[in-house]
PDB file of C-alpha atoms and ligand atoms in Angstrom:
ATOM      1  CA  MET A 888     -64.246-102.918  89.647  1.00 40.00           C
ATOM      2  CA  GLU A 889     -62.636-104.712  86.759  1.00 46.00           C
ATOM      3  CA  GLY A 890     -58.962-105.187  86.225  1.00 49.00           C
ATOM      4  CA  VAL A 891     -57.917-104.884  89.825  1.00 57.00           C
ATOM      5  CA  PRO A 892     -54.234-105.686  89.905  1.00 63.00           C
ATOM      6  CA  SER A 893     -52.490-107.910  92.351  1.00 72.00           C
ATOM      7  CA  TRP A 894     -49.595-105.626  93.050  1.00 88.00           C
ATOM      8  CA  SER A 895     -46.547-107.813  93.372  1.00 82.00           C
ATOM      9  CA  SER A 896     -44.457-105.506  95.490  1.00 85.00           C
ATOM     10  CA  MET A 897     -44.895-102.744  98.004  1.00 90.00           C
ATOM     11  CA  PRO A 898     -44.604 -99.865  98.437  1.00 95.00           C
ATOM     12  CA  LEU A 899     -46.290 -98.573  95.304  1.00 96.00           C
ATOM     13  CA  THR A 900     -44.559 -95.559  93.820  1.00 96.00           C
ATOM     14  CA  VAL A 901     -46.700 -92.458  93.457  1.00 97.00           C
ATOM     15  CA  CYS A 902     -45.878 -89.780  90.893  1.00 96.00           C
ATOM     16  CA  ALA A 903     -47.650 -86.520  91.600  1.00 96.00           C
ATOM     17  CA  VAL A 904     -48.773 -84.278  88.762  1.00 95.00           C
ATOM     18  CA  PRO A 905     -50.172 -81.331  90.700  1.00 92.00           C
ATOM     19  CA  HIS A 906     -51.928 -78.510  88.915  1.00 92.00           C
ATOM     20  CA  GLY A 907     -52.836 -75.734  91.235  1.00 82.00           C
ATOM     21  CA  ARG A 908     -51.728 -74.205  94.413  1.00 80.00           C
ATOM     22  CA  ASP A 909     -51.000 -76.487  97.383  1.00 86.00           C
ATOM     23  CA  SER A 910     -51.851 -79.705  95.559  1.00 91.00           C
ATOM     24  CA  ALA A 911     -48.330 -81.155  95.840  1.00 92.00           C
ATOM     25  CA  THR A 912     -48.504 -80.743  99.612  1.00 93.00           C
ATOM     26  CA  ALA A 913     -52.004 -82.239  99.656  1.00 94.00           C
ATOM     27  CA  ILE A 914     -50.872 -85.302  97.684  1.00 96.00           C
ATOM     28  CA  THR A 915     -48.005 -85.926 100.106  1.00 96.00           C
ATOM     29  CA  ALA A 916     -50.411 -85.551 103.042  1.00 96.00           C
ATOM     30  CA  ALA A 917     -52.887 -88.048 101.531  1.00 97.00           C
ATOM     31  CA  VAL A 918     -50.096 -90.580 100.970  1.00 98.00           C
ATOM     32  CA  ARG A 919     -48.879 -90.140 104.562  1.00 98.00           C
ATOM     33  CA  ALA A 920     -52.391 -90.464 105.991  1.00 97.00           C
ATOM     34  CA  THR A 921     -53.032 -93.640 103.989  1.00 98.00           C
ATOM     35  CA  ASN A 922     -49.779 -95.245 105.150  1.00 97.00           C
ATOM     36  CA  ALA A 923     -50.497 -94.247 108.743  1.00 97.00           C
ATOM     37  CA  ARG A 924     -53.948 -95.823 108.633  1.00 97.00           C
ATOM     38  CA  LEU A 925     -52.608 -99.044 107.082  1.00 97.00           C
ATOM     39  CA  GLY A 926     -49.735 -99.292 109.552  1.00 96.00           C
ATOM     40  CA  PHE A 927     -47.125 -99.901 106.875  1.00 96.00           C
ATOM     41  CA  ASP A 928     -45.638 -98.047 103.932  1.00 95.00           C
ATOM     42  CA  ALA A 929     -47.918 -99.017 101.068  1.00 96.00           C
ATOM     43  CA  LEU A 930     -47.185 -95.832  99.136  1.00 97.00           C
ATOM     44  CA  VAL A 931     -44.024 -93.850  98.539  1.00 97.00           C
ATOM     45  CA  MET A 932     -43.649 -90.585  96.638  1.00 97.00           C
ATOM     46  CA  SER A 933     -41.439 -90.883  93.569  1.00 95.00           C
ATOM     47  CA  PRO A 934     -39.910 -88.255  91.325  1.00 91.00           C
ATOM     48  CA  GLY A 935     -40.629 -90.571  88.372  1.00 84.00           C
ATOM     49  CA  PRO A 936     -40.444 -91.475  85.584  1.00 86.00           C
ATOM     50  CA  SER A 937     -41.471 -94.962  86.671  1.00 85.00           C
ATOM     51  CA  CYS A 938     -44.523 -95.069  88.925  1.00 93.00           C
ATOM     52  CA  GLU A 939     -47.335 -97.422  89.708  1.00 95.00           C
ATOM     53  CA  ILE A 940     -49.749 -94.626  90.606  1.00 97.00           C
ATOM     54  CA  VAL A 941     -49.940 -91.354  88.706  1.00 96.00           C
ATOM     55  CA  LEU A 942     -51.969 -88.827  90.682  1.00 97.00           C
ATOM     56  CA  THR A 943     -53.017 -85.787  88.684  1.00 97.00           C
ATOM     57  CA  THR A 944     -54.952 -82.938  90.254  1.00 96.00           C
ATOM     58  CA  GLY A 945     -56.751 -79.962  88.753  1.00 95.00           C
ATOM     59  CA  VAL A 946     -58.131 -81.939  85.797  1.00 94.00           C
ATOM     60  CA  PRO A 947     -61.263 -80.644  84.062  1.00 94.00           C
ATOM     61  CA  HIS A 948     -64.148 -82.942  84.943  1.00 91.00           C
ATOM     62  CA  GLU A 949     -64.850 -85.583  82.322  1.00 90.00           C
ATOM     63  CA  ALA A 950     -68.010 -87.548  81.594  1.00 91.00           C
ATOM     64  CA  GLY A 951     -67.792 -91.153  82.707  1.00 93.00           C
ATOM     65  CA  TRP A 952     -65.730 -90.564  85.788  1.00 94.00           C
ATOM     66  CA  MET A 953     -66.318 -93.140  88.461  1.00 92.00           C
ATOM     67  CA  ASP A 954     -66.748 -90.459  91.123  1.00 93.00           C
ATOM     68  CA  SER A 955     -68.133 -86.958  91.062  1.00 90.00           C
ATOM     69  CA  ALA A 956     -64.778 -85.296  91.640  1.00 94.00           C
ATOM     70  CA  GLY A 957     -62.325 -87.926  90.472  1.00 95.00           C
ATOM     71  CA  ASP A 958     -61.503 -91.192  88.814  1.00 96.00           C
ATOM     72  CA  ALA A 959     -59.040 -94.056  89.115  1.00 96.00           C
ATOM     73  CA  ARG A 960     -58.317 -96.323  86.192  1.00 95.00           C
ATOM     74  CA  PHE A 961     -55.936 -99.161  85.593  1.00 93.00           C
ATOM     75  CA  THR A 962     -53.876 -98.996  82.461  1.00 91.00           C
ATOM     76  CA  GLU A 963     -50.980-101.016  81.187  1.00 88.00           C
ATOM     77  CA  ARG A 964     -47.790 -99.310  80.178  1.00 80.00           C
ATOM     78  CA  ASP A 965     -44.779-101.259  78.924  1.00 81.00           C
ATOM     79  CA  GLY A 966     -46.314-104.428  80.317  1.00 84.00           C
ATOM     80  CA  LYS A 967     -46.701-102.929  83.785  1.00 87.00           C
ATOM     81  CA  VAL A 968     -49.965-102.055  85.482  1.00 89.00           C
ATOM     82  CA  GLN A 969     -50.455 -98.434  86.373  1.00 93.00           C
ATOM     83  CA  CYS A 970     -53.247 -96.788  88.347  1.00 96.00           C
ATOM     84  CA  ASP A 971     -54.114 -93.384  86.930  1.00 96.00           C
ATOM     85  CA  ILE A 972     -55.885 -91.055  89.321  1.00 97.00           C
ATOM     86  CA  ARG A 973     -57.456 -87.875  88.047  1.00 97.00           C
ATOM     87  CA  ILE A 974     -58.925 -85.348  90.425  1.00 96.00           C
ATOM     88  CA  SER A 975     -60.906 -82.298  89.450  1.00 95.00           C
ATOM     89  CA  ASN A 976     -60.310 -78.783  90.609  1.00 92.00           C
ATOM     90  CA  VAL A 977     -61.231 -79.266  94.257  1.00 92.00           C
ATOM     91  CA  HIS A 978     -59.433 -77.897  97.289  1.00 91.00           C
ATOM     92  CA  GLY A 979     -58.871 -78.314 100.972  1.00 91.00           C
ATOM     93  CA  GLU A 980     -60.598 -81.120 102.838  1.00 90.00           C
ATOM     94  CA  LEU A 981     -62.592 -82.241  99.789  1.00 91.00           C
ATOM     95  CA  GLU A 982     -59.411 -82.650  97.750  1.00 94.00           C
ATOM     96  CA  ASP A 983     -57.924 -84.737 100.578  1.00 94.00           C
ATOM     97  CA  LEU A 984     -61.050 -86.931 100.819  1.00 94.00           C
ATOM     98  CA  VAL A 985     -61.175 -87.532  97.073  1.00 95.00           C
ATOM     99  CA  MET A 986     -57.454 -88.360  96.921  1.00 96.00           C
ATOM    100  CA  ARG A 987     -57.626 -90.902  99.726  1.00 97.00           C
ATOM    101  CA  HIS A 988     -60.773 -92.390  98.161  1.00 97.00           C
ATOM    102  CA  GLU A 989     -59.137 -92.800  94.740  1.00 97.00           C
ATOM    103  CA  LEU A 990     -55.993 -94.255  96.332  1.00 97.00           C
ATOM    104  CA  GLY A 991     -58.323 -96.868  97.870  1.00 97.00           C
ATOM    105  CA  HIS A 992     -59.490 -97.782  94.362  1.00 96.00           C
ATOM    106  CA  CYS A 993     -55.850 -98.224  93.312  1.00 96.00           C
ATOM    107  CA  PHE A 994     -55.503-100.881  96.033  1.00 96.00           C
ATOM    108  CA  GLY A 995     -58.500-102.624  94.506  1.00 94.00           C
ATOM    109  CA  LEU A 996     -61.144-101.454  96.979  1.00 95.00           C
ATOM    110  CA  ALA A 997     -64.703-101.007  95.716  1.00 94.00           C
ATOM    111  CA  HIS A 998     -67.350 -98.605  96.953  1.00 95.00           C
ATOM    112  CA  ASP A 999     -69.205 -99.264 100.169  1.00 94.00           C
ATOM    113  CA  ASP A1000     -71.920 -97.505 102.107  1.00 90.00           C
ATOM    114  CA  PHE A1001     -70.591 -97.231 105.653  1.00 89.00           C
ATOM    115  CA  GLY A1002     -71.043 -93.824 107.234  1.00 83.00           C
ATOM    116  CA  ALA A1003     -67.427 -93.045 108.047  1.00 90.00           C
ATOM    117  CA  SER A1004     -65.838 -94.996 105.202  1.00 94.00           C
ATOM    118  CA  ILE A1005     -63.536 -93.234 102.787  1.00 96.00           C
ATOM    119  CA  MET A1006     -64.860 -95.644 100.111  1.00 95.00           C
ATOM    120  CA  ARG A1007     -68.360 -94.206 100.126  1.00 92.00           C
ATOM    121  CA  PRO A1008     -69.003 -92.866  96.623  1.00 89.00           C
ATOM    122  CA  GLU A1009     -69.908 -89.392  97.822  1.00 81.00           C
ATOM    123  CA  GLN A1010     -67.458 -87.559 100.011  1.00 74.00           C
ATOM    124  CA  TRP A1011     -68.412 -84.084 101.069  1.00 72.00           C
ATOM    125  CA  PRO A1012     -67.129 -82.266 104.108  1.00 72.00           C
ATOM    126  CA  THR A1013     -70.022 -81.500 106.417  1.00 73.00           C
ATOM    127  CA  PRO A1014     -69.867 -79.408 109.548  1.00 71.00           C
ATOM    128  CA  GLU A1015     -71.990 -81.883 111.516  1.00 72.00           C
ATOM    129  CA  ARG A1016     -69.725 -84.823 110.798  1.00 74.00           C
ATOM    130  CA  THR A1017     -68.007 -86.052 113.934  1.00 75.00           C
ATOM    131  CA  ILE A1018     -65.948 -88.933 112.549  1.00 80.00           C
ATOM    132  CA  PRO A1019     -63.609 -88.088 109.689  1.00 84.00           C
ATOM    133  CA  PRO A1020     -63.916 -90.637 106.862  1.00 93.00           C
ATOM    134  CA  THR A1021     -61.141 -93.192 106.672  1.00 95.00           C
ATOM    135  CA  LEU A1022     -60.544 -96.754 105.515  1.00 97.00           C
ATOM    136  CA  THR A1023     -62.780 -99.103 107.500  1.00 96.00           C
ATOM    137  CA  ASP A1024     -61.217-101.600 109.895  1.00 96.00           C
ATOM    138  CA  ASP A1025     -62.253-104.394 107.505  1.00 95.00           C
ATOM    139  CA  ASP A1026     -60.537-102.696 104.572  1.00 96.00           C
ATOM    140  CA  VAL A1027     -57.404-102.086 106.616  1.00 96.00           C
ATOM    141  CA  GLU A1028     -57.323-105.739 107.648  1.00 95.00           C
ATOM    142  CA  LEU A1029     -57.832-106.874 104.056  1.00 93.00           C
ATOM    143  CA  LEU A1030     -55.047-104.646 102.765  1.00 94.00           C
ATOM    144  CA  GLN A1031     -52.701-105.699 105.563  1.00 93.00           C
ATOM    145  CA  LEU A1032     -53.347-109.359 104.733  1.00 91.00           C
ATOM    146  CA  THR A1033     -52.953-108.752 101.013  1.00 90.00           C
ATOM    147  CA  TYR A1034     -50.039-106.348 100.953  1.00 91.00           C
ATOM    148  CA  GLY A1035     -48.632-106.078 104.435  1.00 88.00           C
ATOM    149  CA  PRO A1036     -44.955-106.592 105.149  1.00 82.00           C
ATOM    150  CA  GLY A1037     -43.742-110.120 105.658  1.00 64.00           C
ATOM    151  CA  LEU A1038     -46.755-111.695 104.010  1.00 55.00           C
ATOM    152  CA  ARG A1039     -45.508-112.124 100.473  1.00 48.00           C
TER     153      ARG A1039
HETATM  154 ZN1   ZN B 816     -64.999 -94.174  93.889  1.00 66.58          ZN
END
């Protein structure tokens, strides 16, 4: 992925732009789950207007999206890097999976192909799945080393 930022400070502020029922709650849950997995507060919800991540849900699907149900792009606004996440009109567990996947892109993570990795390109809830997808141990370690408290 091109243009991956080296975020200079943590936590990153997340501004939620929810369209649709329950999405605001889902965004907060995805942020909490990501922080819990990383073991430190990498993300914090912000009322705006300044935010490093803008997470918009309920967006009509656009051609050229990186993922089937969402996209994360880096833009520059007023000289500051911003990660814009757009998520299509998905709900429930799929919405949660796509959000946590796109948040991974905002940290600079690329796709991988591990069975239980949240960074697999395709994330579909399946009844036979026994391990819920999450950041891999390697990704967690990388993000802790890169962004973890006390290391900057
Ligand atoms: Zn992706």
